[in-house]
PDB file of C-alpha atoms in Angstrom:
ATOM      1  CA  MET A 226     -34.929  28.077 -76.604  1.00 49.00           C
ATOM      2  CA  PHE A 227     -31.585  29.525 -75.592  1.00 62.00           C
ATOM      3  CA  THR A 228     -28.904  27.644 -73.691  1.00 72.00           C
ATOM      4  CA  MET A 229     -25.743  28.999 -72.080  1.00 77.00           C
ATOM      5  CA  ASN A 230     -23.934  27.744 -75.158  1.00 78.00           C
ATOM      6  CA  ASP A 231     -26.222  29.921 -77.302  1.00 79.00           C
ATOM      7  CA  LEU A 232     -25.669  32.950 -75.072  1.00 83.00           C
ATOM      8  CA  PHE A 233     -21.910  32.568 -75.189  1.00 88.00           C
ATOM      9  CA  GLU A 234     -22.145  32.221 -78.975  1.00 88.00           C
ATOM     10  CA  ILE A 235     -24.084  35.499 -79.115  1.00 89.00           C
ATOM     11  CA  ALA A 236     -21.425  37.171 -76.937  1.00 92.00           C
ATOM     12  CA  ILE A 237     -18.651  35.837 -79.183  1.00 92.00           C
ATOM     13  CA  LYS A 238     -20.494  37.132 -82.269  1.00 89.00           C
ATOM     14  CA  MET A 239     -21.010  40.540 -80.656  1.00 90.00           C
ATOM     15  CA  GLU A 240     -17.303  40.832 -79.904  1.00 92.00           C
ATOM     16  CA  LYS A 241     -16.356  39.748 -83.435  1.00 89.00           C
ATOM     17  CA  ASN A 242     -18.808  42.283 -84.841  1.00 86.00           C
ATOM     18  CA  GLY A 243     -17.385  44.986 -82.601  1.00 84.00           C
ATOM     19  CA  HIS A 244     -13.905  44.215 -83.842  1.00 84.00           C
ATOM     20  CA  ALA A 245     -14.539  43.690 -87.531  1.00 80.00           C
ATOM     21  CA  VAL A 246     -17.604  45.674 -88.467  1.00 68.00           C
ATOM     22  CA  TYR A 247     -17.315  48.737 -86.263  1.00 67.00           C
ATOM     23  CA  TYR A 248     -13.707  49.387 -85.507  1.00 72.00           C
ATOM     24  CA  ASN A 249     -11.646  47.786 -88.251  1.00 70.00           C
ATOM     25  CA  SER A 250     -14.133  48.724 -90.995  1.00 75.00           C
ATOM     26  CA  SER A 251     -14.074  52.353 -89.936  1.00 80.00           C
ATOM     27  CA  ILE A 252     -10.427  52.880 -89.011  1.00 81.00           C
ATOM     28  CA  GLY A 253      -9.278  53.070 -92.636  1.00 78.00           C
ATOM     29  CA  LYS A 254     -11.911  55.696 -93.444  1.00 77.00           C
ATOM     30  CA  LEU A 255     -10.903  58.127 -90.711  1.00 82.00           C
ATOM     31  CA  LYS A 256      -8.322  60.903 -90.793  1.00 83.00           C
ATOM     32  CA  ASN A 257      -8.158  61.751 -87.104  1.00 85.00           C
ATOM     33  CA  ARG A 258      -5.173  59.921 -85.575  1.00 87.00           C
ATOM     34  CA  LYS A 259      -6.433  60.109 -81.999  1.00 87.00           C
ATOM     35  CA  LEU A 260      -9.736  58.539 -83.022  1.00 86.00           C
ATOM     36  CA  LYS A 261      -7.978  55.857 -85.094  1.00 87.00           C
ATOM     37  CA  SER A 262      -5.823  54.985 -82.101  1.00 89.00           C
ATOM     38  CA  LEU A 263      -8.848  54.744 -79.800  1.00 87.00           C
ATOM     39  CA  LEU A 264     -10.728  52.529 -82.237  1.00 87.00           C
ATOM     40  CA  GLN A 265      -7.730  50.250 -82.739  1.00 89.00           C
ATOM     41  CA  TRP A 266      -7.377  49.842 -78.978  1.00 89.00           C
ATOM     42  CA  MET A 267     -11.085  49.042 -78.724  1.00 89.00           C
ATOM     43  CA  ALA A 268     -10.843  46.543 -81.600  1.00 89.00           C
ATOM     44  CA  ASP A 269      -8.011  44.803 -79.777  1.00 91.00           C
ATOM     45  CA  GLU A 270     -10.066  44.682 -76.579  1.00 92.00           C
ATOM     46  CA  GLU A 271     -13.014  43.182 -78.457  1.00 92.00           C
ATOM     47  CA  THR A 272     -10.710  40.411 -79.703  1.00 93.00           C
ATOM     48  CA  VAL A 273      -9.578  39.656 -76.148  1.00 95.00           C
ATOM     49  CA  HIS A 274     -13.193  39.616 -74.942  1.00 96.00           C
ATOM     50  CA  GLY A 275     -14.218  37.257 -77.739  1.00 95.00           C
ATOM     51  CA  LYS A 276     -11.424  34.851 -76.829  1.00 96.00           C
ATOM     52  CA  TRP A 277     -12.485  34.961 -73.183  1.00 96.00           C
ATOM     53  CA  PHE A 278     -16.082  34.084 -74.054  1.00 95.00           C
ATOM     54  CA  LEU A 279     -14.910  31.269 -76.317  1.00 94.00           C
ATOM     55  CA  GLU A 280     -12.759  29.882 -73.503  1.00 93.00           C
ATOM     56  CA  GLN A 281     -15.694  30.028 -71.086  1.00 90.00           C
ATOM     57  CA  LYS A 282     -17.947  28.315 -73.606  1.00 88.00           C
ATOM     58  CA  ASN A 283     -15.404  25.541 -74.104  1.00 86.00           C
ATOM     59  CA  ASN A 284     -14.507  25.029 -70.426  1.00 81.00           C
ATOM     60  CA  LEU A 285     -17.513  25.818 -68.274  1.00 63.00           C
ATOM     61  CA  SER A 286     -19.993  23.190 -67.179  1.00 58.00           C
ATOM     62  CA  LEU A 287     -23.352  24.886 -66.804  1.00 46.00           C
ATOM     63  CA  GLU A 288     -25.833  22.028 -66.644  1.00 52.00           C
ATOM     64  CA  ALA A 289     -27.557  23.351 -63.504  1.00 47.00           C
ATOM     65  CA  ALA A 290     -28.372  26.647 -65.184  1.00 52.00           C
ATOM     66  CA  GLU A 291     -29.635  25.087 -68.421  1.00 53.00           C
ATOM     67  CA  ALA A 292     -33.154  24.354 -67.120  1.00 49.00           C
ATOM     68  CA  ARG A 293     -33.603  27.939 -65.913  1.00 55.00           C
ATOM     69  CA  LEU A 294     -32.268  29.273 -69.184  1.00 54.00           C
ATOM     70  CA  THR A 295     -34.625  27.363 -71.430  1.00 50.00           C
ATOM     71  CA  GLU A 296     -37.562  28.756 -69.450  1.00 53.00           C
ATOM     72  CA  MET A 297     -36.439  32.325 -68.817  1.00 56.00           C
ATOM     73  CA  VAL A 298     -34.008  33.548 -71.421  1.00 53.00           C
ATOM     74  CA  PRO A 299     -36.188  33.928 -74.527  1.00 51.00           C
ATOM     75  CA  GLU A 300     -38.611  36.254 -72.738  1.00 58.00           C
ATOM     76  CA  VAL A 301     -35.961  38.065 -70.689  1.00 55.00           C
ATOM     77  CA  LEU A 302     -33.744  38.563 -73.740  1.00 54.00           C
ATOM     78  CA  GLN A 303     -36.635  39.917 -75.777  1.00 51.00           C
ATOM     79  CA  ASN A 304     -37.652  42.284 -72.972  1.00 57.00           C
ATOM     80  CA  MET A 305     -34.107  43.578 -72.511  1.00 51.00           C
ATOM     81  CA  MET A 306     -33.097  43.877 -76.131  1.00 50.00           C
ATOM     82  CA  GLY A 307     -36.426  44.771 -77.734  1.00 51.00           C
ATOM     83  CA  GLU A 308     -36.159  45.016 -81.494  1.00 49.00           C
ATOM     84  CA  LYS A 309     -32.358  45.126 -81.554  1.00 50.00           C
ATOM     85  CA  THR A 310     -30.871  42.359 -83.651  1.00 45.00           C
ATOM     86  CA  LEU A 311     -27.362  42.121 -82.163  1.00 49.00           C
ATOM     87  CA  LEU A 312     -26.157  41.819 -85.758  1.00 48.00           C
ATOM     88  CA  LEU A 313     -24.311  44.790 -87.141  1.00 54.00           C
ATOM     89  CA  ASP A 314     -23.689  43.799 -90.726  1.00 52.00           C
ATOM     90  CA  GLU A 315     -26.402  46.105 -92.024  1.00 62.00           C
ATOM     91  CA  ILE A 316     -24.637  49.309 -90.937  1.00 69.00           C
ATOM     92  CA  ASP A 317     -23.846  51.513 -93.941  1.00 72.00           C
ATOM     93  CA  PHE A 318     -20.784  53.545 -93.039  1.00 70.00           C
ATOM     94  CA  ALA A 319     -21.279  55.701 -96.137  1.00 74.00           C
ATOM     95  CA  GLN A 320     -24.300  57.293 -94.441  1.00 82.00           C
ATOM     96  CA  PHE A 321     -22.110  58.987 -91.823  1.00 81.00           C
ATOM     97  CA  THR A 322     -20.695  62.409 -92.633  1.00 85.00           C
ATOM     98  CA  LYS A 323     -19.689  63.522 -89.133  1.00 85.00           C
ATOM     99  CA  ILE A 324     -17.514  61.680 -86.655  1.00 85.00           C
ATOM    100  CA  SER A 325     -20.157  62.234 -83.989  1.00 88.00           C
ATOM    101  CA  GLN A 326     -22.677  60.159 -85.974  1.00 88.00           C
ATOM    102  CA  LEU A 327     -20.243  57.278 -86.229  1.00 86.00           C
ATOM    103  CA  LEU A 328     -19.321  57.476 -82.553  1.00 89.00           C
ATOM    104  CA  GLU A 329     -22.967  57.581 -81.449  1.00 91.00           C
ATOM    105  CA  THR A 330     -23.487  54.329 -83.385  1.00 88.00           C
ATOM    106  CA  PHE A 331     -20.492  52.805 -81.587  1.00 89.00           C
ATOM    107  CA  ILE A 332     -21.868  53.980 -78.237  1.00 93.00           C
ATOM    108  CA  GLY A 333     -25.188  52.291 -78.984  1.00 91.00           C
ATOM    109  CA  PHE A 334     -23.397  49.053 -79.819  1.00 89.00           C
ATOM    110  CA  GLU A 335     -21.369  49.189 -76.611  1.00 93.00           C
ATOM    111  CA  GLU A 336     -24.489  49.915 -74.536  1.00 94.00           C
ATOM    112  CA  ASP A 337     -26.331  46.973 -76.136  1.00 91.00           C
ATOM    113  CA  THR A 338     -23.332  44.788 -75.363  1.00 93.00           C
ATOM    114  CA  ILE A 339     -23.304  45.885 -71.710  1.00 96.00           C
ATOM    115  CA  GLN A 340     -27.013  45.199 -71.403  1.00 94.00           C
ATOM    116  CA  PHE A 341     -26.609  41.705 -72.834  1.00 92.00           C
ATOM    117  CA  TYR A 342     -23.651  40.892 -70.579  1.00 95.00           C
ATOM    118  CA  GLU A 343     -25.591  42.070 -67.539  1.00 95.00           C
ATOM    119  CA  LEU A 344     -28.255  39.536 -68.551  1.00 89.00           C
ATOM    120  CA  LEU A 345     -25.584  36.826 -68.632  1.00 90.00           C
ATOM    121  CA  GLU A 346     -24.591  37.692 -65.053  1.00 91.00           C
ATOM    122  CA  ILE A 347     -27.924  36.362 -63.815  1.00 87.00           C
ATOM    123  CA  PHE A 348     -27.166  32.863 -65.051  1.00 83.00           C
ATOM    124  CA  ILE A 349     -23.515  32.430 -64.144  1.00 85.00           C
ATOM    125  CA  GLU A 350     -22.895  30.692 -60.844  1.00 82.00           C
ATOM    126  CA  ASP A 351     -19.125  30.098 -61.118  1.00 84.00           C
ATOM    127  CA  GLU A 352     -17.522  32.955 -59.150  1.00 92.00           C
ATOM    128  CA  ARG A 353     -14.366  32.986 -61.289  1.00 90.00           C
ATOM    129  CA  VAL A 354     -16.381  33.304 -64.493  1.00 89.00           C
ATOM    130  CA  LEU A 355     -18.642  35.926 -62.936  1.00 93.00           C
ATOM    131  CA  THR A 356     -15.607  37.971 -61.911  1.00 96.00           C
ATOM    132  CA  GLY A 357     -14.253  37.801 -65.464  1.00 95.00           C
ATOM    133  CA  LEU A 358     -17.600  38.835 -66.936  1.00 96.00           C
ATOM    134  CA  LYS A 359     -17.876  41.778 -64.543  1.00 97.00           C
ATOM    135  CA  ALA A 360     -14.396  42.903 -65.608  1.00 97.00           C
ATOM    136  CA  ILE A 361     -15.471  42.805 -69.256  1.00 97.00           C
ATOM    137  CA  ILE A 362     -18.609  44.800 -68.424  1.00 97.00           C
ATOM    138  CA  GLN A 363     -16.426  47.443 -66.768  1.00 98.00           C
ATOM    139  CA  GLU A 364     -14.166  47.544 -69.837  1.00 96.00           C
ATOM    140  CA  GLU A 365     -17.205  47.975 -72.100  1.00 95.00           C
ATOM    141  CA  LYS A 366     -18.404  50.823 -69.863  1.00 97.00           C
ATOM    142  CA  LYS A 367     -14.970  52.404 -70.216  1.00 96.00           C
ATOM    143  CA  HIS A 368     -15.376  52.173 -73.999  1.00 94.00           C
ATOM    144  CA  VAL A 369     -18.615  54.146 -73.713  1.00 96.00           C
ATOM    145  CA  GLU A 370     -16.941  56.800 -71.558  1.00 96.00           C
ATOM    146  CA  GLN A 371     -14.081  57.190 -74.006  1.00 94.00           C
ATOM    147  CA  LEU A 372     -16.402  57.331 -77.000  1.00 93.00           C
ATOM    148  CA  ARG A 373     -18.528  59.991 -75.277  1.00 94.00           C
ATOM    149  CA  ALA A 374     -15.388  62.036 -74.566  1.00 93.00           C
ATOM    150  CA  MET A 375     -14.403  61.694 -78.209  1.00 90.00           C
ATOM    151  CA  VAL A 376     -17.873  62.869 -79.299  1.00 90.00           C
ATOM    152  CA  ALA A 377     -17.432  65.969 -77.151  1.00 88.00           C
ATOM    153  CA  ASP A 378     -14.019  66.665 -78.708  1.00 85.00           C
ATOM    154  CA  LEU A 379     -14.861  65.888 -82.350  1.00 79.00           C
ATOM    155  CA  SER A 380     -18.624  66.334 -82.635  1.00 65.00           C
ATOM    156  CA  GLU A 381     -18.598  68.542 -85.727  1.00 76.00           C
ATOM    157  CA  GLU A 382     -15.536  67.118 -87.414  1.00 74.00           C
ATOM    158  CA  ASP A 383     -16.102  65.459 -90.785  1.00 76.00           C
ATOM    159  CA  ILE A 384     -15.164  61.853 -91.280  1.00 72.00           C
TER     160      ILE A 384
END
């Protein structure tokens, strides 16, 4: 069974993974300054998002939603996420030879994150928290747009 606490923990873990595994782990391996700058900005945003989720987890009282969550979330989460693990530690950056391959992996992570956060929207009743979550979703969508633009610019460039 998942609770709101569990879902916020997953969101916090996703943001930490985005920061540490994807962006910070790859920045040192790249030569392209524009791409390094973009990834550093995204890593910083992931840190801010993680702190926001931690604050919500620590401050929000969600007892009313807990009963719905324990019934609905396991099935809904499985249907939305399929076989995706939400854990990124198994990514082998050595397998990438082109920047486009790396960026497509980042895009997939960002899209999974958006999908998960849109699931969270269903269960959040506090308007202030919902507004904050929607802002984070928009920022994640902006990440995807910027990564796609970078793919178009650097698709054949070696890492």
